[in-house]
Amino acid sequence: MQLVVARIGRAHGIKGEVTVEVRTDEPELRLGPGAVLATDPASAGPLTIETGRVHSGRLLLRFEGVRDRTGAEALRNTLLIAEIDPDEQPEDEGEYYDHQLIDLDVVTRDGQQVGRITEIAHLPTQDLFVVERPDGGEVLVPFVEQIVTEIDLEEQRAVIDPPPGLIDDRAETAASPDETAASPDETAASPDETAASRDEA
């Protein structure tokens, strides 16, 4: 399975380094020296990471064969894509990759069918499940421990304990949330202890 783990930004300095926008919770694993990554557009890659370092809070990478600023700038906005085992689990217990959550059935604790997870929206304050209702509508479910009480990958379901108004007729629906990412990022989602707290890929 291929997942986007970073997007290349602008060149840094004159020796071929680039800034990257990290889209994985495990950059030391996915973006370490020696990693070979596919690219979008495909014509830019594959790229092999030669060195990596953090500068002023940003990850800088240099790729094999890219030795100057011109070569680095040519890679700007390229997506870096890693091949991962679909059965692989995040290192931290209780965290999940987006692809593990997509298509899970969402049910309430008393067995009421809510819908199916079609997308994970990663917002600054928390993650949200975008759930498609049986009638075709959508509802946003905050991925927090108080609401999402169980993730059962074997049974392919997420059990929720929704507060009043979340999934009934007063619930707000969204056809396509602006904040939802269009690319299959590898950000590992985890239920936050509070709606205001979250730990990124």
PDB file of C-alpha atoms in Angstrom, residues 11 83 129 154 197 201:
ATOM      1  CA  ALA A  11      15.163  24.705  -1.532  1.00  0.00           C
ATOM      2  CA  GLU A  83       5.272   1.613   0.411  1.00  0.00           C
ATOM      3  CA  PHE A 129     -14.333  10.872  11.424  1.00  0.00           C
ATOM      4  CA  GLU A 154     -11.339  -7.475  13.566  1.00  0.00           C
ATOM      5  CA  SER A 197      -5.614  18.184  22.788  1.00  0.00           C
ATOM      6  CA  ALA A 201       3.028  12.560  10.488  1.00  0.00           C
TER       7      ALA A 201
END
